[in-house]
Every structure is written in structure tokens, then in C-alpha cells.
Tab-separated table of C-alpha atoms and ligand atoms in Angstrom:
chain	number	residue	atom	x	y	z
X	1445	MET	CA	-24.052	-15.347	17.816
X	1446	GLY	CA	-25.131	-12.742	20.473
X	1447	ALA	CA	-25.119	-8.087	20.237
X	1448	ALA	CA	-21.661	-7.063	19.386
X	1449	ASP	CA	-19.809	-5.830	21.719
X	1450	PRO	CA	-17.095	-3.328	20.357
X	1451	LYS	CA	-14.576	-4.445	21.179
X	1452	THR	CA	-14.854	-7.937	20.963
X	1453	THR	CA	-14.347	-7.188	16.679
X	1454	SER	CA	-11.308	-7.908	15.750
X	1455	ILE	CA	-10.216	-6.806	11.569
X	1456	TYR	CA	-8.503	-9.536	9.745
X	1457	LYS	CA	-6.802	-7.765	6.042
X	1458	PHE	CA	-5.870	-10.278	3.522
X	1459	GLY	CA	-3.234	-9.165	1.096
X	1460	GLY	CA	-2.562	-9.820	-2.421
X	1461	ALA	CA	-0.238	-12.803	-1.983
X	1462	SER	CA	-2.494	-14.279	0.003
X	1463	VAL	CA	-5.463	-14.172	-2.598
X	1464	CYS	CA	-2.948	-15.460	-5.508
X	1465	ASP	CA	-4.269	-18.546	-6.217
X	1466	ALA	CA	-7.199	-21.178	-5.617
X	1467	PRO	CA	-4.739	-22.955	-2.954
X	1468	SER	CA	-4.516	-19.536	-1.453
X	1469	ILE	CA	-7.657	-18.816	-1.221
X	1470	GLN	CA	-8.687	-22.535	0.380
X	1471	ASN	CA	-6.412	-21.358	3.067
X	1472	VAL	CA	-7.979	-18.320	3.379
X	1473	ALA	CA	-11.424	-19.829	3.513
X	1474	SER	CA	-9.201	-22.092	6.848
X	1475	ILE	CA	-7.818	-19.524	8.788
X	1476	VAL	CA	-11.458	-17.533	8.430
X	1477	GLU	CA	-12.696	-21.474	10.013
X	1478	ARG	CA	-10.026	-21.719	12.439
X	1479	TYR	CA	-9.602	-18.013	13.228
X	1480	ALA	CA	-11.960	-15.662	13.101
X	1481	HIS	CA	-14.467	-15.938	15.435
X	1482	GLY	CA	-17.605	-13.013	16.544
X	1483	HIS	CA	-18.041	-9.851	15.014
X	1484	VAL	CA	-15.108	-9.877	12.512
X	1485	VAL	CA	-14.930	-7.568	8.742
X	1486	LEU	CA	-12.063	-9.857	6.147
X	1487	VAL	CA	-10.590	-6.767	4.644
X	1488	VAL	CA	-9.031	-7.767	1.426
X	1489	SER	CA	-6.736	-7.059	-1.744
X	1490	ALA	CA	-6.793	-7.334	-5.828
X	1491	MET	CA	-5.672	-10.663	-6.465
X	1492	GLY	CA	-2.097	-11.190	-6.843
X	1493	LYS	CA	-0.425	-8.270	-9.276
X	1494	SER	CA	-3.976	-8.016	-10.056
X	1495	THR	CA	-3.624	-4.021	-9.471
X	1496	ASN	CA	-0.516	-4.039	-11.423
X	1497	ARG	CA	-2.619	-4.637	-14.250
X	1498	LEU	CA	-5.817	-2.715	-14.336
X	1499	GLU	CA	-2.728	0.208	-13.834
X	1500	GLN	CA	-1.481	-1.389	-17.897
X	1501	VAL	CA	-4.762	-1.121	-19.116
X	1502	VAL	CA	-5.583	2.343	-18.075
X	1503	ARG	CA	-2.517	3.049	-19.203
X	1504	PHE	CA	-2.281	2.351	-23.276
X	1505	TRP	CA	-6.567	2.900	-22.256
X	1506	PHE	CA	-4.763	6.706	-22.192
X	1507	ASP	CA	-1.804	5.777	-24.547
X	1508	GLY	CA	-4.805	5.134	-27.294
X	1509	GLN	CA	-3.369	1.559	-27.805
X	1510	ARG	CA	-6.755	0.209	-27.760
X	1511	PRO	CA	-5.533	-3.856	-28.403
X	1512	GLU	CA	-2.896	-3.707	-25.667
X	1513	ALA	CA	-5.453	-2.545	-23.366
X	1514	ALA	CA	-7.911	-5.259	-24.376
X	1515	GLU	CA	-5.351	-7.245	-23.590
X	1516	GLN	CA	-4.292	-6.881	-20.339
X	1517	ALA	CA	-8.109	-6.485	-19.443
X	1518	GLY	CA	-8.699	-10.152	-21.289
X	1519	MET	CA	-5.941	-12.275	-19.141
X	1520	LEU	CA	-6.851	-10.014	-15.747
X	1521	ARG	CA	-10.618	-12.027	-16.430
X	1522	ASP	CA	-8.827	-15.319	-17.885
X	1523	TYR	CA	-6.897	-15.284	-14.588
X	1524	HIS	CA	-9.972	-14.486	-12.522
X	1525	HIS	CA	-11.829	-17.441	-14.464
X	1526	ASP	CA	-9.343	-19.631	-13.951
X	1527	ILE	CA	-8.558	-19.448	-10.638
X	1528	ILE	CA	-13.268	-20.007	-10.052
X	1529	ALA	CA	-12.762	-22.462	-12.198
X	1530	ASN	CA	-10.235	-24.402	-10.055
X	1531	LEU	CA	-11.884	-22.743	-6.278
X	1532	ALA	CA	-15.472	-24.256	-7.804
X	1533	GLU	CA	-16.549	-27.828	-6.524
X	1534	ASN	CA	-19.355	-27.656	-8.869
X	1535	SER	CA	-21.211	-26.421	-11.866
X	1536	ALA	CA	-23.734	-24.947	-9.489
X	1537	SER	CA	-20.822	-23.396	-7.508
X	1538	LYS	CA	-18.652	-22.280	-10.435
X	1539	ARG	CA	-22.134	-20.316	-11.531
X	1540	LYS	CA	-22.525	-18.244	-9.030
X	1541	LEU	CA	-18.908	-17.736	-8.114
X	1542	MET	CA	-18.762	-15.829	-12.670
X	1543	ALA	CA	-22.554	-14.733	-11.630
X	1544	GLY	CA	-20.432	-12.279	-8.878
X	1545	VAL	CA	-17.673	-10.790	-11.047
X	1546	GLU	CA	-19.231	-10.154	-14.341
X	1547	PRO	CA	-20.830	-7.075	-14.369
X	1548	TYR	CA	-16.911	-5.748	-12.566
X	1549	PHE	CA	-15.457	-7.584	-15.841
X	1550	SER	CA	-18.231	-5.807	-18.349
X	1551	GLN	CA	-17.473	-2.380	-16.398
X	1552	LEU	CA	-13.871	-2.941	-17.929
X	1553	PHE	CA	-14.797	-3.213	-20.675
X	1554	GLY	CA	-17.087	-1.160	-21.035
X	1555	PHE	CA	-14.457	1.918	-19.851
X	1556	LEU	CA	-12.715	0.708	-23.137
X	1557	SER	CA	-15.195	0.408	-25.313
X	1558	GLU	CA	-15.005	4.583	-24.610
X	1559	PRO	CA	-13.158	6.885	-26.709
X	1560	THR	CA	-9.799	7.529	-25.497
X	1561	PRO	CA	-9.969	9.945	-23.135
X	1562	PRO	CA	-8.198	13.186	-22.460
X	1563	VAL	CA	-4.792	13.209	-20.266
X	1564	ALA	CA	-6.150	15.223	-17.758
X	1565	SER	CA	-8.797	12.973	-16.558
X	1566	TYR	CA	-5.956	10.604	-15.691
X	1567	ASN	CA	-6.233	10.412	-11.786
X	1568	ARG	CA	-9.995	9.734	-11.602
X	1569	ARG	CA	-10.121	7.604	-14.327
X	1570	TYR	CA	-7.660	5.462	-13.757
X	1571	ASP	CA	-9.452	5.529	-9.499
X	1572	GLN	CA	-13.261	3.965	-11.473
X	1573	LEU	CA	-10.943	1.425	-13.228
X	1574	VAL	CA	-8.633	0.200	-10.700
X	1575	GLY	CA	-10.791	-0.467	-8.029
X	1576	LEU	CA	-12.127	-2.695	-9.977
X	1577	GLY	CA	-9.999	-5.199	-8.635
X	1578	GLU	CA	-10.265	-5.412	-5.100
X	1579	LEU	CA	-14.596	-4.663	-6.070
X	1580	ILE	CA	-13.419	-8.340	-8.236
X	1581	SER	CA	-11.576	-10.187	-4.615
X	1582	SER	CA	-13.860	-9.756	-2.822
X	1583	ARG	CA	-17.002	-10.901	-4.116
X	1584	ILE	CA	-15.344	-13.853	-5.316
X	1585	LEU	CA	-13.987	-14.583	-1.620
X	1586	SER	CA	-17.093	-13.522	-0.070
X	1587	ASP	CA	-19.500	-15.989	-2.467
X	1588	TYR	CA	-17.084	-18.858	-1.264
X	1589	LEU	CA	-16.499	-18.531	2.089
X	1590	GLN	CA	-20.508	-18.431	1.932
X	1591	LEU	CA	-20.413	-22.141	-0.467
X	1592	ARG	CA	-17.549	-23.336	2.502
X	1593	GLY	CA	-21.244	-22.327	4.882
X	1594	ILE	CA	-19.112	-19.335	6.020
X	1595	ASP	CA	-21.883	-16.581	5.966
X	1596	ASN	CA	-20.822	-13.458	5.361
X	1597	GLN	CA	-21.824	-9.914	4.160
X	1598	TRP	CA	-20.353	-8.939	1.525
X	1599	LEU	CA	-19.925	-5.100	1.759
X	1600	ASP	CA	-18.723	-2.139	-0.767
X	1601	ALA	CA	-16.068	-0.268	0.915
X	1602	ARG	CA	-17.542	2.755	-1.469
X	1603	GLU	CA	-20.411	3.301	0.535
X	1604	TRP	CA	-18.481	3.376	4.301
X	1605	VAL	CA	-15.027	5.188	3.631
X	1606	VAL	CA	-15.800	9.355	2.636
X	1607	THR	CA	-13.376	10.785	0.978
X	1608	ASN	CA	-11.863	13.753	-0.949
X	1609	ASN	CA	-11.640	13.919	-4.269
X	1610	THR	CA	-7.700	13.731	-4.596
X	1611	TYR	CA	-7.992	10.998	-7.646
X	1612	ARG	CA	-5.503	7.701	-7.096
X	1613	ASP	CA	-4.499	8.818	-3.104
X	1614	ALA	CA	-7.562	10.140	-2.285
X	1615	ARG	CA	-7.676	11.833	2.409
X	1616	VAL	CA	-10.192	10.806	4.227
X	1617	ASP	CA	-13.426	11.824	5.552
X	1618	TRP	CA	-13.032	10.226	9.013
X	1619	GLU	CA	-16.910	11.862	10.600
X	1620	ALA	CA	-18.211	10.691	8.317
X	1621	THR	CA	-16.534	7.677	7.569
X	1622	ARG	CA	-16.765	7.230	11.533
X	1623	ALA	CA	-20.901	8.200	11.130
X	1624	ALA	CA	-20.639	5.102	8.552
X	1625	ILE	CA	-18.596	2.746	9.642
X	1626	GLY	CA	-20.299	2.066	13.124
X	1627	THR	CA	-23.787	1.195	12.248
X	1628	LEU	CA	-22.132	-1.507	11.479
X	1629	ASN	CA	-21.314	-2.157	15.380
X	1630	SER	CA	-25.065	-2.372	16.164
X	1631	GLY	CA	-26.020	-5.635	15.312
X	1632	GLU	CA	-25.531	-9.344	15.873
X	1633	ASP	CA	-22.187	-10.829	15.476
X	1634	LYS	CA	-21.452	-11.074	11.687
X	1635	CYS	CA	-18.131	-11.713	9.265
X	1636	ARG	CA	-18.331	-9.525	6.548
X	1637	VAL	CA	-16.214	-8.840	3.499
X	1638	VAL	CA	-15.314	-5.328	2.666
X	1639	GLN	CA	-12.146	-3.859	-0.329
X	1640	GLY	CA	-8.877	-2.562	0.951
X	1641	PHE	CA	-8.386	0.296	-0.522
X	1642	ILE	CA	-11.144	2.184	-2.224
X	1643	GLY	CA	-13.789	4.873	-0.772
X	1644	ARG	CA	-15.698	6.983	-2.548
X	1645	ASP	CA	-16.581	11.216	-3.263
X	1646	VAL	CA	-19.431	11.712	-1.625
X	1647	VAL	CA	-20.102	15.206	-3.897
X	1648	SER	CA	-19.280	13.619	-6.814
X	1649	GLY	CA	-20.079	9.565	-6.499
X	1650	ASP	CA	-16.652	8.930	-7.963
X	1651	SER	CA	-14.814	5.695	-6.851
X	1652	THR	CA	-11.499	7.136	-5.046
X	1653	THR	CA	-8.269	4.807	-4.144
X	1654	LEU	CA	-6.296	5.491	-0.875
X	1655	GLY	CA	-2.197	5.282	-3.063
X	1656	ARG	CA	-1.373	2.375	-3.882
X	1657	GLU	CA	-0.381	-0.595	-1.219
X	1658	GLY	CA	-4.568	1.321	0.416
X	1659	SER	CA	-5.293	-1.487	2.147
X	1660	ASP	CA	-4.008	-2.042	5.297
X	1661	TYR	CA	-4.884	1.570	5.739
X	1662	THR	CA	-8.639	0.709	4.971
X	1663	ALA	CA	-8.283	-2.045	7.293
X	1664	ALA	CA	-6.632	-0.136	9.937
X	1665	ILE	CA	-9.553	2.754	9.199
X	1666	PHE	CA	-12.303	0.171	9.809
X	1667	ALA	CA	-11.048	-0.701	12.986
X	1668	HIS	CA	-10.656	2.430	13.949
X	1669	CYS	CA	-14.185	3.157	13.311
X	1670	LEU	CA	-15.680	-0.184	15.312
X	1671	ASP	CA	-13.454	0.105	18.620
X	1672	ALA	CA	-11.923	-3.073	17.032
X	1673	GLY	CA	-10.201	-5.236	20.151
X	1674	GLU	CA	-7.023	-6.167	17.224
X	1675	LEU	CA	-6.388	-6.218	13.451
X	1676	THR	CA	-4.563	-8.974	11.921
X	1677	ILE	CA	-2.508	-7.979	8.879
X	1678	TRP	CA	-1.892	-11.678	7.226
X	1679	LYS	CA	0.969	-11.296	5.417
X	1680	ASP	CA	3.148	-14.026	3.575
X	1681	VAL	CA	6.567	-13.267	5.809
X	1682	PRO	CA	6.603	-14.715	9.510
X	1683	GLY	CA	6.479	-10.087	10.269
X	1684	VAL	CA	7.934	-7.452	10.754
X	1685	MET	CA	11.020	-7.969	10.267
X	1686	ASP	CA	14.293	-6.520	11.070
X	1687	ALA	CA	14.571	-6.574	7.464
X	1688	ASP	CA	13.023	-7.314	4.220
X	1689	PRO	CA	13.992	-10.624	4.412
X	1690	ARG	CA	14.098	-11.091	0.505
X	1691	ARG	CA	16.884	-8.663	0.445
X	1692	PHE	CA	18.721	-9.941	3.151
X	1693	PRO	CA	18.067	-13.355	4.619
X	1694	PHE	CA	19.487	-12.983	7.880
X	1695	ALA	CA	16.451	-11.367	8.482
X	1696	ARG	CA	15.199	-12.090	12.193
X	1697	LEU	CA	11.628	-11.581	13.566
X	1698	ILE	CA	10.920	-8.504	15.767
X	1699	SER	CA	8.668	-10.006	18.652
X	1700	GLU	CA	6.911	-6.534	19.796
X	1701	LEU	CA	7.206	-2.730	18.612
X	1702	PRO	CA	5.399	-0.342	20.000
X	1703	TYR	CA	3.317	2.352	17.686
X	1704	ASP	CA	6.503	4.905	17.764
X	1705	GLU	CA	8.565	2.560	15.990
X	1706	ALA	CA	6.437	0.588	13.558
X	1707	VAL	CA	5.020	4.366	12.563
X	1708	GLU	CA	9.496	5.005	11.956
X	1709	MET	CA	10.076	1.718	10.456
X	1710	THR	CA	7.543	2.649	8.127
X	1711	TYR	CA	8.135	6.278	7.685
X	1712	TYR	CA	11.728	5.548	6.490
X	1713	GLY	CA	10.524	2.524	3.490
X	1714	ALA	CA	9.557	-0.695	5.717
X	1715	SER	CA	6.550	-2.146	2.879
X	1716	VAL	CA	5.642	-4.615	5.598
X	1717	ILE	CA	3.196	-2.262	6.573
X	1718	HIS	CA	1.623	0.779	4.340
X	1719	PRO	CA	2.807	4.023	6.593
X	1720	LYS	CA	-0.992	5.599	6.678
X	1721	THR	CA	-1.820	2.027	8.842
X	1722	ILE	CA	-0.388	2.801	12.443
X	1723	LYS	CA	-1.910	6.233	13.534
X	1724	PRO	CA	-5.594	5.579	13.699
X	1725	LEU	CA	-4.533	2.510	16.183
X	1726	GLN	CA	-2.563	4.125	18.032
X	1727	ASN	CA	-5.134	6.801	18.609
X	1728	LYS	CA	-7.751	4.098	20.009
X	1729	GLY	CA	-4.818	1.903	21.476
X	1730	ILE	CA	-5.794	-1.254	19.442
X	1731	LYS	CA	-2.876	-3.973	18.650
X	1732	LEU	CA	-1.690	-4.539	15.632
X	1733	ARG	CA	-0.548	-7.932	14.801
X	1734	VAL	CA	1.258	-8.972	11.433
X	1735	ARG	CA	0.712	-12.708	10.938
X	1736	SER	CA	2.435	-15.321	7.858
X	1737	PHE	CA	-1.327	-16.535	6.585
X	1738	LEU	CA	1.676	-19.288	5.434
X	1739	ARG	CA	2.278	-20.378	9.790
X	1740	PRO	CA	-0.712	-19.286	11.236
X	1741	GLU	CA	-0.117	-20.878	13.955
X	1742	LEU	CA	3.522	-18.774	14.660
X	1743	PRO	CA	1.851	-15.047	16.696
X	1744	GLY	CA	3.628	-13.241	14.579
X	1745	THR	CA	4.987	-8.954	15.672
X	1746	LEU	CA	2.504	-7.552	17.683
X	1747	ILE	CA	2.697	-3.428	17.675
X	1748	HIS	CA	0.787	-2.209	20.989
X	1749	GLU	CA	1.094	0.487	23.715
X	1750	GLY	CA	2.190	-1.476	25.930
X	1751	ALA	CA	5.574	-2.808	23.540
X	1752	GLU	CA	9.292	-2.545	25.355
X	1753	SER	CA	10.165	0.213	24.001
X	1754	GLY	CA	13.273	0.886	25.499
X	1755	GLN	CA	15.422	-1.769	23.946
X	1756	ARG	CA	15.050	-0.643	20.842
X	1757	SER	CA	15.805	-3.457	18.533
X	1758	PRO	CA	18.846	-2.589	15.146
X	1759	TYR	CA	16.876	-2.604	11.866
X	1760	ILE	CA	17.413	-1.983	7.934
X	1761	ILE	CA	15.216	-1.023	5.372
X	1762	VAL	CA	15.683	-0.070	1.279
X	1763	LYS	CA	13.583	2.031	-1.042
X	1764	SER	CA	14.425	1.241	-4.335
X	1765	PRO	CA	14.286	2.926	-7.160
X	1766	GLN	CA	15.430	5.752	-6.230
X	1767	ALA	CA	16.802	8.869	-8.478
X	1768	LEU	CA	19.104	11.233	-6.785
X	1769	ILE	CA	18.873	15.210	-8.184
X	1770	THR	CA	21.348	17.925	-7.694
X	1771	VAL	CA	20.538	21.501	-8.229
X	1772	ARG	CA	23.261	23.846	-9.003
X	1773	THR	CA	22.945	27.934	-9.120
X	1774	ARG	CA	23.881	28.610	-13.076
X	1775	ASP	CA	25.818	31.405	-12.193
X	1776	PHE	CA	27.617	29.311	-8.818
X	1777	SER	CA	26.310	31.999	-6.753
X	1778	PHE	CA	24.887	29.921	-3.898
X	1779	VAL	CA	21.686	27.925	-3.348
X	1780	ALA	CA	19.265	30.356	-1.749
X	1781	GLU	CA	15.467	31.008	-0.283
X	1782	GLU	CA	14.633	31.926	-3.198
X	1783	HIS	CA	15.727	28.814	-5.074
X	1784	LEU	CA	14.400	26.086	-2.686
X	1785	ARG	CA	11.152	28.089	-2.600
X	1786	LEU	CA	11.076	27.170	-6.401
X	1787	ILE	CA	11.842	23.224	-5.625
X	1788	TYR	CA	9.395	23.121	-2.490
X	1789	SER	CA	6.478	24.680	-4.711
X	1790	GLU	CA	7.263	21.838	-7.578
X	1791	LEU	CA	7.743	19.517	-5.422
X	1792	TYR	CA	4.264	20.628	-3.733
X	1793	ARG	CA	3.324	20.326	-6.957
X	1794	LEU	CA	3.979	17.241	-9.054
X	1795	GLY	CA	2.822	15.523	-5.059
X	1796	ILE	CA	6.799	14.307	-4.757
X	1797	LYS	CA	7.897	13.166	-1.409
X	1798	VAL	CA	11.668	13.641	-0.496
X	1799	HIS	CA	13.587	10.774	1.637
X	1800	LEU	CA	17.065	12.615	2.285
X	1801	MET	CA	18.087	16.390	1.423
X	1802	GLN	CA	21.222	17.464	1.220
X	1803	GLN	CA	22.339	21.438	1.324
X	1804	THR	CA	26.314	22.470	0.623
X	1805	ALA	CA	27.220	25.762	0.115
X	1806	LEU	CA	27.089	25.402	-4.338
X	1807	SER	CA	24.215	22.510	-4.492
X	1808	PHE	CA	21.420	20.832	-2.925
X	1809	ARG	CA	20.813	17.439	-3.472
X	1810	PHE	CA	17.627	15.264	-2.865
X	1811	CYS	CA	16.954	11.767	-3.208
X	1812	VAL	CA	12.946	10.568	-4.049
X	1813	ASP	CA	11.191	7.607	-5.590
X	1814	ASP	CA	12.991	6.980	-9.313
X	1815	ASP	CA	9.350	7.655	-11.276
X	1816	PRO	CA	10.130	8.670	-14.301
X	1817	TYR	CA	6.533	10.366	-14.451
X	1818	LYS	CA	7.258	12.671	-11.979
X	1819	VAL	CA	10.760	12.709	-11.905
X	1820	GLY	CA	10.757	14.200	-15.741
X	1821	PRO	CA	8.244	17.234	-15.298
X	1822	LEU	CA	10.494	18.021	-11.802
X	1823	LEU	CA	13.611	18.441	-13.692
X	1824	GLU	CA	12.091	19.933	-16.178
X	1825	ALA	CA	9.974	22.616	-13.753
X	1826	LEU	CA	13.109	22.829	-12.575
X	1827	SER	CA	15.726	23.775	-15.549
X	1828	PRO	CA	14.780	27.546	-16.533
X	1829	MET	CA	16.375	28.948	-12.706
X	1830	LEU	CA	19.055	26.224	-11.805
X	1831	GLU	CA	20.987	23.563	-13.529
X	1832	THR	CA	20.101	19.923	-12.825
X	1833	GLU	CA	21.747	16.594	-12.487
X	1834	TRP	CA	20.241	13.146	-11.631
X	1835	GLU	CA	20.772	9.894	-11.829
X	1836	GLY	CA	18.187	6.534	-11.057
X	1837	GLY	CA	18.589	3.218	-10.637
X	1838	LEU	CA	20.101	4.091	-6.216
X	1839	ASP	CA	18.646	2.594	-3.185
X	1840	LEU	CA	17.887	4.467	0.130
X	1841	TRP	CA	19.911	2.794	2.871
X	1842	THR	CA	18.227	3.693	6.301
X	1843	LEU	CA	19.511	1.754	9.372
X	1844	ARG	CA	18.384	2.425	12.915
X	1845	HIS	CA	20.516	1.571	16.145
X	1846	GLN	CA	23.231	-0.210	13.963
X	1847	SER	CA	26.580	-1.299	15.737
X	1848	ASP	CA	30.043	0.323	13.230
X	1849	ARG	CA	30.791	-2.742	12.778
X	1850	THR	CA	27.301	-4.658	10.897
X	1851	GLU	CA	26.842	-1.004	8.914
X	1852	LYS	CA	30.590	-1.788	7.669
X	1853	GLY	CA	30.269	-5.155	6.839
X	1854	LEU	CA	26.259	-4.604	4.953
X	1855	LEU	CA	27.873	-2.360	3.327
X	1856	SER	CA	30.953	-3.586	1.778
X	1857	GLY	CA	31.334	-3.451	-2.368
X	1858	ARG	CA	28.485	-1.046	-2.661
X	1859	LYS	CA	29.405	2.516	-4.049
X	1860	ILE	CA	28.104	5.066	-1.342
X	1861	LEU	CA	26.834	8.340	-3.128
X	1862	VAL	CA	25.294	10.875	-0.278
X	1863	GLU	CA	25.819	9.703	3.518
X	1864	GLN	CA	24.011	11.358	6.334
X	1865	ARG	CA	24.376	10.906	9.781
X	1866	ALA	CA	22.052	11.139	12.875
X	1867	THR	CA	21.998	9.466	16.289
X	1868	GLN	CA	20.797	6.199	15.548
X	1869	LEU	CA	20.386	7.395	12.429
X	1870	VAL	CA	22.311	6.354	8.837
X	1871	GLN	CA	21.249	7.191	5.266
X	1872	LEU	CA	22.776	5.873	2.613
X	1873	VAL	CA	22.188	6.694	-0.573
X	1874	LEU	CA	23.863	3.822	-2.834
X	1875	LYS	CA	24.954	2.861	-6.523
B	128	ADP	P1	0.262	-7.989	1.171
B	128	ADP	O1	0.409	-9.379	0.285
B	128	ADP	O2	-0.454	-7.202	2.384
B	128	ADP	O3	0.469	-6.541	-0.605
B	128	ADP	P2	3.190	-6.533	0.499
B	128	ADP	O4	3.922	-8.193	-0.439
B	128	ADP	O5	3.236	-5.189	0.708
B	128	ADP	O6	2.335	-7.880	1.695
B	128	ADP	O7	4.616	-7.134	1.957
B	128	ADP	C1	4.484	-8.175	2.277
B	128	ADP	C2	6.443	-8.141	1.992
B	128	ADP	O8	6.690	-7.114	2.698
B	128	ADP	C3	7.021	-9.083	2.475
B	128	ADP	O9	7.320	-10.545	1.623
B	128	ADP	C4	8.435	-8.552	2.302
B	128	ADP	O10	9.406	-8.336	1.338
B	128	ADP	C5	8.431	-6.978	2.870
B	128	ADP	N1	8.751	-6.923	3.826
B	128	ADP	C6	10.093	-5.207	3.330
B	128	ADP	N2	10.510	-4.985	5.187
B	128	ADP	C7	9.713	-6.057	5.285
B	128	ADP	C8	9.275	-6.093	6.994
B	128	ADP	N3	10.949	-5.717	7.156
B	128	ADP	N4	9.938	-7.326	7.334
B	128	ADP	C9	8.994	-8.189	6.418
B	128	ADP	N5	8.673	-8.329	5.522
B	128	ADP	C10	9.154	-7.124	4.833
B	129	LIG	N1	-4.300	-3.495	-4.907
B	129	LIG	C1	-3.621	-2.070	-4.447
B	129	LIG	C2	-2.869	-2.254	-4.916
B	129	LIG	O1	-2.266	-3.515	-4.945
B	129	LIG	C3	-4.058	-2.178	-2.469
B	129	LIG	C4	-3.056	-2.747	-1.508
B	129	LIG	O2	-3.387	-4.421	-2.111
B	129	LIG	O3	-3.080	-2.866	-1.157
B	129	LIG	O4	-1.572	-0.949	-4.220
B	130	MG	MG1	1.103	-5.280	-0.888
């Protein structure tokens, strides 16, 4: 151990699946023991599907369904207590692990004892509550590593990641975040454990979240601000593949990717990496490795500047479920600028991203995430001026660098509702 050289700093990110039960956490500890040397920051997500459960708690609480909210919170507590019971080798270590998470469960149940909050405070309250999943998981991991003899320091990401107050999709204040995280580079080599997904708005002092699946992004923020040599994201797949192996069993590993291709894949919806992850790394030329926590000895995928960019490998990305919305004027006149202005301003107001659009003389069609909390209000806002139609539960496929033959083979039996083609790019809305 000596003074930390910034270029030897490495960041490891462990997602929910890698810490979903006691054996998985033991596996993470083995990976850290075996591969993490020098100055390391471990960024960790909430365990398993804890974030989904916390979202349920918030929904029930806002709907005034207190017993249901408390039941979900109780299940979450039991889940973590079981993990602790299975991790702890004796009663002293169990007490230590329990003591670490206790304050967060008190906070959670404390929230639920408050009166049903007004709907307008939904996003703010959501962020105060849902980020507890990461605080709990990071506490367990940090204490467990300590018990295993892996000396580490637990950090509260909210003291390092500074954001604005766009709750549920907070924007990073890069200057303030760089100034804060940069100070971690001085001093001895250390192993640190920090939560993904959360930050703080310094003006209000509130906790914020960076958007669902945002822990990859947190890892990139730390890598950027620490001038790390490399970021490794540990996943349940061998690396970035040419299709989601859960849907397409023939998926093959892509061993190397240039940053721009990785940005493109995530833009079209390859959920293996959060879309905001690549840019902060690319800006500083930091390599990103995607490796399997199930087969840590394998090299995985390396995303870096020097990757062969001449040979673009074909890939398929499926976004689902999607809703296809079609709007027409009420008097069968052309869909004109005034209509488009209304559509765009409502999309912006409701924070809806459009994944594909198509305009004909008499209609405008676009594809968005099939989220009833957003699609419903959108249709309502458009209907005074436009006739609207929508269909949900659809898939949006993006095929890149694909040959006609493979395309036809892949699509057999599917009904194509919208088709859009550009050079080396086909996008299809499928039923
Ligand atoms: P995390 O545990 O970090 O949250 P995710 O579950 O978000 O990990 O991401 C890993 C999953 O991404 C895989 O299990 C896989 O099903 C899915 N996935 C989607 N597209 C791809 C792809 N192109 N390559 C590899 N995995 C993919
Ligand atoms: N736990 C958060 C989520 O499930 C963040 C993350 O895992 O990346 O969205
Ligand atoms: Mg995830």
C-alpha cells in the first residue's frame, strides 16, 4: 500500500443480480479478493429486485393502502434479514450486520407512519424512500467484506454525487461532483464501497436518484472524477452480446467495441449498460470492461477508443413493452406544425422519450414506453385537438448491420406494424 496513483484506480460495479442472496455476496467478496488491487471503488446496486419492491411500497403509501405498503416493507426487511442470517458465521457477526441496516429500516417504517402525502410530492418522496435499497445493500456488503478481512471504507454517495432536484431523473452537477470525488484520490490505496443510483440536491438537502438502472452511471461518474484506469461492470452475462441472450439463445459475445458503437447500442435500448454510462468514460478515455460475475476468469467485452471500428458487428436490440400512438386531425386536414408543436410540448412536459416516429400526410405515429402513468395523460392532453389511437404491449426491434437473410429469419411469424429503414439500420414495431 502506498500513495494512490490516479491511473491505478479501478472501479467495480456490482448490480442487483450479483448481490441477490448470500452465496452471490460471497462470490462478490471472492472477486474483490482475487481481482481488486490498489485503489478501488466498489459501486453497488440494491439487492435483487429490491428497487421494484420499494417502488411498490411508495405506490401503496400514496394510494393510502397502508397495510399493503407495510407488508411490502416487511417482506423487504425479511429478505435482507435472511441474507444476513445466511452470511453471518456467528452471532457476533450477525449482530454487526443487523446493526448496519437497522437505521434504514427504521427510516423506511418511519416514512410509512406519516400521513398519506399529497400526489404532487410523489417524485420527491419516491427518491427519499427508493434509494434506501442501495444504502442497505452497500452497508451489508461493506460490513461483510470487513468481516472477511477485506478492509474497506463505506461512503454515502449522497455526499459525493451532487445533483439538481429533478427527482427520479436527477442531473449531475459535474463541477461540484468532480470537486468532491476528486479529493478521494489523495492518500493511501483503499477499497471503498459506495451506492449506485443515488445522489443529493445540495440546495434542499434531499436525496435524489439518477433514474432506474442508474448504478452503471454512478460507476462511470466515479471513474470519470477519479481519472480511473478502468471501470469493470460485473453482470450475469459473459459481456455485451449481439442480442439479449435471454430472448435470443444464439446471441454471441462481442469481445471489443468502440465507444460510439456502445453509445449507439444503449441508445437503441440494449439494457446491458445504462445509456448515460459511456460518455463520462469516453471523455477521459477510460476503458469499460463488461464481465461475468459467474465466470470472472473470462475477459468479457472491452469498450475502448482503440477498438476496431471498421468492422461493425450486426446486433439486435429489443425494447419492450412499447406503445404505438397514432394521431390525426379531426377534420382530416394535414398534420401540421401547430399539431407537432402540441405533441412535442406535451411529450416534454410529461418527460416521455420517443423511440421512433413516422409522419404521413394525414397522420403522425410514434412509439414510446408503454407506461400507463404517462401514455394516459399524454392521450388526454392531445385529445382536444387531435384524434388519438394507441396500441400497447408491442416490441420495438432495432437491427443494425444486419443482412436481409438474417432479418427475414428473425422475423418469421411476427406482424410488422411500422417499418423504418436507414443505412445499416432497420427499426420495426412488432406485435
Ligand atoms: P444489473 O445486475 O447490472 O442491473 P441488468 O440486469 O440491468 O444488470 O443487465 C444485464 C442483463 O442485460 C442481462 O441479464 C441480459 O438479459 C440483458 N441484456 C440485454 N441486452 C443485452 C446484450 N446485448 N448483451 C448482454 N446482455 C443483454
Ligand atoms: N437499483 C436501481 C434499479 O434497480 C439502480 C440500479 O440497479 O442500477 O433501478
Ligand atoms: Mg439492472
